[in-house]
Amino acid sequence: MKVILLQDVAKIGRRSQIVEVPDGYARNQLIPKRLAEPASAANTKRIEKMQADVMASIETNKQNFKKAIDTLKDALIKIEVDANEKGHTFKAVSADEVVVSAQKAGVNLDAKMINFQSPIKEVGKHTVTLVLDQSKADFKIEVVKK
């Protein structure tokens, strides 16, 4: 029986693939657990459209990533936080705070793309990494006391 995988299944295939599996395995394991659905013509067309949308989304994300890298390469994003007199913040800087500060600077980022090497808990300049698939880029942020 041909099925379309809705999730990655070990030793069978990856999400959105059309694979041939034994009828009993499809009916008793994959379909009831919502890991797959029968590969009808309508389902196949829907999956192909979904894959095209995903590919377009990936391409858009790559273009936005390149624009963000070009803009952030020379920029310094400032984030204001509450801190004590020694410069220690009361909480770590979050990816959402970096996103908001970057938007103020005119750069649209996704919080999922931001990677901290270690939690930022002190006032000063720090390096943050943007990650998209295998692409990585570093940019600087400055944490300042309110």
PDB file of C-alpha atoms in Angstrom:
ATOM      1  CA  MET A   1       0.000   0.000   0.000  1.00  0.00           C
ATOM      2  CA  LYS A   2       1.278   3.455  -0.852  1.00  0.00           C
ATOM      3  CA  VAL A   3       1.070   5.974   1.967  1.00  0.00           C
ATOM      4  CA  ILE A   4       2.115   9.574   2.505  1.00  0.00           C
ATOM      5  CA  LEU A   5       4.121   9.992   5.690  1.00  0.00           C
ATOM      6  CA  LEU A   6       2.844  12.756   7.959  1.00  0.00           C
ATOM      7  CA  GLN A   7       5.844  12.464  10.301  1.00  0.00           C
ATOM      8  CA  ASP A   8       9.336  10.994  10.134  1.00  0.00           C
ATOM      9  CA  VAL A   9       9.156   7.227  10.692  1.00  0.00           C
ATOM     10  CA  ALA A  10      12.325   5.287  11.522  1.00  0.00           C
ATOM     11  CA  LYS A  11      13.449   2.906   8.764  1.00  0.00           C
ATOM     12  CA  ILE A  12      10.477   3.928   6.579  1.00  0.00           C
ATOM     13  CA  GLY A  13      11.011   7.516   5.459  1.00  0.00           C
ATOM     14  CA  ARG A  14      10.746  11.198   6.156  1.00  0.00           C
ATOM     15  CA  ARG A  15       7.758  13.496   6.398  1.00  0.00           C
ATOM     16  CA  SER A  16       5.867  14.160   3.110  1.00  0.00           C
ATOM     17  CA  GLN A  17       7.408  11.176   1.328  1.00  0.00           C
ATOM     18  CA  ILE A  18       5.269   8.689  -0.558  1.00  0.00           C
ATOM     19  CA  VAL A  19       6.397   5.180   0.381  1.00  0.00           C
ATOM     20  CA  GLU A  20       5.257   1.629  -0.260  1.00  0.00           C
ATOM     21  CA  VAL A  21       4.619  -0.373   2.933  1.00  0.00           C
ATOM     22  CA  PRO A  22       2.814  -3.644   3.670  1.00  0.00           C
ATOM     23  CA  ASP A  23      -0.977  -3.232   3.847  1.00  0.00           C
ATOM     24  CA  GLY A  24      -1.234  -4.502   7.418  1.00  0.00           C
ATOM     25  CA  TYR A  25       1.507  -2.200   8.668  1.00  0.00           C
ATOM     26  CA  ALA A  26      -0.198   0.780   7.070  1.00  0.00           C
ATOM     27  CA  ARG A  27      -3.699  -0.096   8.353  1.00  0.00           C
ATOM     28  CA  ASN A  28      -2.697  -1.237  11.845  1.00  0.00           C
ATOM     29  CA  GLN A  29       0.254   1.012  12.717  1.00  0.00           C
ATOM     30  CA  LEU A  30       0.846   4.039  10.529  1.00  0.00           C
ATOM     31  CA  ILE A  31      -2.673   5.279   9.767  1.00  0.00           C
ATOM     32  CA  PRO A  32      -4.234   4.820  13.262  1.00  0.00           C
ATOM     33  CA  LYS A  33      -1.271   6.589  14.901  1.00  0.00           C
ATOM     34  CA  ARG A  34      -1.564   9.421  12.351  1.00  0.00           C
ATOM     35  CA  LEU A  35       1.940   8.782  11.085  1.00  0.00           C
ATOM     36  CA  ALA A  36       0.674   8.332   7.522  1.00  0.00           C
ATOM     37  CA  GLU A  37      -2.378   8.588   5.305  1.00  0.00           C
ATOM     38  CA  PRO A  38      -3.324   6.660   2.159  1.00  0.00           C
ATOM     39  CA  ALA A  39      -1.733   8.034  -1.004  1.00  0.00           C
ATOM     40  CA  SER A  40      -4.899   8.958  -2.894  1.00  0.00           C
ATOM     41  CA  ALA A  41      -4.781  11.394  -5.806  1.00  0.00           C
ATOM     42  CA  ALA A  42      -6.270  14.210  -3.699  1.00  0.00           C
ATOM     43  CA  ASN A  43      -3.843  13.620  -0.820  1.00  0.00           C
ATOM     44  CA  THR A  44      -0.901  13.484  -3.218  1.00  0.00           C
ATOM     45  CA  LYS A  45      -1.886  16.817  -4.799  1.00  0.00           C
ATOM     46  CA  ARG A  46      -2.328  18.370  -1.355  1.00  0.00           C
ATOM     47  CA  ILE A  47       1.116  17.152  -0.238  1.00  0.00           C
ATOM     48  CA  GLU A  48       2.745  18.419  -3.454  1.00  0.00           C
ATOM     49  CA  LYS A  49       1.162  21.850  -2.913  1.00  0.00           C
ATOM     50  CA  MET A  50       2.297  21.814   0.713  1.00  0.00           C
ATOM     51  CA  GLN A  51       5.856  20.939  -0.356  1.00  0.00           C
ATOM     52  CA  ALA A  52       5.853  23.785  -2.894  1.00  0.00           C
ATOM     53  CA  ASP A  53       4.677  26.197  -0.175  1.00  0.00           C
ATOM     54  CA  VAL A  54       7.396  24.943   2.172  1.00  0.00           C
ATOM     55  CA  MET A  55      10.068  25.399  -0.497  1.00  0.00           C
ATOM     56  CA  ALA A  56       8.860  28.956  -1.168  1.00  0.00           C
ATOM     57  CA  SER A  57       8.897  29.654   2.565  1.00  0.00           C
ATOM     58  CA  ILE A  58      12.441  28.297   2.868  1.00  0.00           C
ATOM     59  CA  GLU A  59      13.591  30.501  -0.020  1.00  0.00           C
ATOM     60  CA  THR A  60      11.977  33.557   1.587  1.00  0.00           C
ATOM     61  CA  ASN A  61      13.636  32.728   4.911  1.00  0.00           C
ATOM     62  CA  LYS A  62      17.034  32.460   3.203  1.00  0.00           C
ATOM     63  CA  GLN A  63      16.579  35.853   1.542  1.00  0.00           C
ATOM     64  CA  ASN A  64      15.497  37.438   4.835  1.00  0.00           C
ATOM     65  CA  PHE A  65      18.473  35.796   6.555  1.00  0.00           C
ATOM     66  CA  LYS A  66      20.898  37.304   4.022  1.00  0.00           C
ATOM     67  CA  LYS A  67      19.321  40.754   4.404  1.00  0.00           C
ATOM     68  CA  ALA A  68      19.488  40.459   8.191  1.00  0.00           C
ATOM     69  CA  ILE A  69      23.151  39.439   8.051  1.00  0.00           C
ATOM     70  CA  ASP A  70      24.033  42.380   5.809  1.00  0.00           C
ATOM     71  CA  THR A  71      22.214  44.828   8.069  1.00  0.00           C
ATOM     72  CA  LEU A  72      23.439  43.411  11.379  1.00  0.00           C
ATOM     73  CA  LYS A  73      27.044  42.874  10.295  1.00  0.00           C
ATOM     74  CA  ASP A  74      28.069  46.436  11.118  1.00  0.00           C
ATOM     75  CA  ALA A  75      25.206  47.418  13.425  1.00  0.00           C
ATOM     76  CA  LEU A  76      25.146  47.281  17.212  1.00  0.00           C
ATOM     77  CA  ILE A  77      21.779  46.354  18.705  1.00  0.00           C
ATOM     78  CA  LYS A  78      21.151  47.939  22.113  1.00  0.00           C
ATOM     79  CA  ILE A  79      18.983  46.187  24.677  1.00  0.00           C
ATOM     80  CA  GLU A  80      17.931  47.949  27.862  1.00  0.00           C
ATOM     81  CA  VAL A  81      17.513  45.732  30.924  1.00  0.00           C
ATOM     82  CA  ASP A  82      17.165  46.109  34.664  1.00  0.00           C
ATOM     83  CA  ALA A  83      20.515  45.565  36.362  1.00  0.00           C
ATOM     84  CA  ASN A  84      22.153  46.154  39.732  1.00  0.00           C
ATOM     85  CA  GLU A  85      25.032  48.547  40.392  1.00  0.00           C
ATOM     86  CA  LYS A  86      27.596  45.822  39.582  1.00  0.00           C
ATOM     87  CA  GLY A  87      26.162  45.346  36.085  1.00  0.00           C
ATOM     88  CA  HIS A  88      24.483  41.995  36.686  1.00  0.00           C
ATOM     89  CA  THR A  89      21.037  41.691  35.146  1.00  0.00           C
ATOM     90  CA  PHE A  90      18.116  40.367  37.141  1.00  0.00           C
ATOM     91  CA  LYS A  91      17.270  37.913  34.352  1.00  0.00           C
ATOM     92  CA  ALA A  92      19.009  36.634  31.251  1.00  0.00           C
ATOM     93  CA  VAL A  93      18.447  38.418  27.947  1.00  0.00           C
ATOM     94  CA  SER A  94      15.950  36.428  25.881  1.00  0.00           C
ATOM     95  CA  ALA A  95      15.777  35.878  22.143  1.00  0.00           C
ATOM     96  CA  ASP A  96      12.464  37.773  22.101  1.00  0.00           C
ATOM     97  CA  GLU A  97      14.176  40.859  23.543  1.00  0.00           C
ATOM     98  CA  VAL A  98      16.810  40.664  20.811  1.00  0.00           C
ATOM     99  CA  VAL A  99      14.061  40.365  18.178  1.00  0.00           C
ATOM    100  CA  VAL A 100      12.244  43.454  19.513  1.00  0.00           C
ATOM    101  CA  SER A 101      15.459  45.493  19.605  1.00  0.00           C
ATOM    102  CA  ALA A 102      16.394  44.347  16.098  1.00  0.00           C
ATOM    103  CA  GLN A 103      12.961  45.371  14.817  1.00  0.00           C
ATOM    104  CA  LYS A 104      13.549  48.847  16.242  1.00  0.00           C
ATOM    105  CA  ALA A 105      16.737  48.897  14.155  1.00  0.00           C
ATOM    106  CA  GLY A 106      14.762  47.854  11.061  1.00  0.00           C
ATOM    107  CA  VAL A 107      15.668  44.156  10.926  1.00  0.00           C
ATOM    108  CA  ASN A 108      13.028  41.431  11.039  1.00  0.00           C
ATOM    109  CA  LEU A 109      14.273  38.317  12.825  1.00  0.00           C
ATOM    110  CA  ASP A 110      12.682  35.146  14.107  1.00  0.00           C
ATOM    111  CA  ALA A 111      13.422  34.175  17.714  1.00  0.00           C
ATOM    112  CA  LYS A 112      14.088  30.595  16.576  1.00  0.00           C
ATOM    113  CA  MET A 113      17.066  31.817  14.539  1.00  0.00           C
ATOM    114  CA  ILE A 114      18.844  33.367  17.529  1.00  0.00           C
ATOM    115  CA  ASN A 115      21.387  31.277  19.405  1.00  0.00           C
ATOM    116  CA  PHE A 116      23.244  32.400  22.530  1.00  0.00           C
ATOM    117  CA  GLN A 117      26.630  30.846  23.270  1.00  0.00           C
ATOM    118  CA  SER A 118      25.847  31.277  26.958  1.00  0.00           C
ATOM    119  CA  PRO A 119      23.097  33.119  28.846  1.00  0.00           C
ATOM    120  CA  ILE A 120      23.652  36.879  28.797  1.00  0.00           C
ATOM    121  CA  LYS A 121      23.398  38.080  32.391  1.00  0.00           C
ATOM    122  CA  GLU A 122      25.764  41.053  32.421  1.00  0.00           C
ATOM    123  CA  VAL A 123      25.775  44.577  31.039  1.00  0.00           C
ATOM    124  CA  GLY A 124      28.198  45.042  28.145  1.00  0.00           C
ATOM    125  CA  LYS A 125      28.844  43.940  24.575  1.00  0.00           C
ATOM    126  CA  HIS A 126      28.079  40.353  23.598  1.00  0.00           C
ATOM    127  CA  THR A 127      28.092  38.235  20.453  1.00  0.00           C
ATOM    128  CA  VAL A 128      24.919  36.478  19.333  1.00  0.00           C
ATOM    129  CA  THR A 129      24.671  33.909  16.542  1.00  0.00           C
ATOM    130  CA  LEU A 130      21.965  33.761  13.881  1.00  0.00           C
ATOM    131  CA  VAL A 131      21.384  30.227  12.614  1.00  0.00           C
ATOM    132  CA  LEU A 132      19.350  29.125   9.594  1.00  0.00           C
ATOM    133  CA  ASP A 133      19.839  25.539   8.437  1.00  0.00           C
ATOM    134  CA  GLN A 134      23.616  25.236   8.026  1.00  0.00           C
ATOM    135  CA  SER A 135      24.209  28.990   7.698  1.00  0.00           C
ATOM    136  CA  LYS A 136      25.536  30.891  10.693  1.00  0.00           C
ATOM    137  CA  ALA A 137      26.386  34.534  11.256  1.00  0.00           C
ATOM    138  CA  ASP A 138      27.464  36.468  14.323  1.00  0.00           C
ATOM    139  CA  PHE A 139      26.388  39.957  15.287  1.00  0.00           C
ATOM    140  CA  LYS A 140      26.952  42.202  18.273  1.00  0.00           C
ATOM    141  CA  ILE A 141      24.474  43.349  20.880  1.00  0.00           C
ATOM    142  CA  GLU A 142      25.044  45.772  23.705  1.00  0.00           C
ATOM    143  CA  VAL A 143      23.196  45.237  26.958  1.00  0.00           C
ATOM    144  CA  VAL A 144      22.752  48.526  28.807  1.00  0.00           C
ATOM    145  CA  LYS A 145      21.246  49.367  32.176  1.00  0.00           C
ATOM    146  CA  LYS A 146      17.896  51.183  32.165  1.00  0.00           C
TER     147      LYS A 146
END
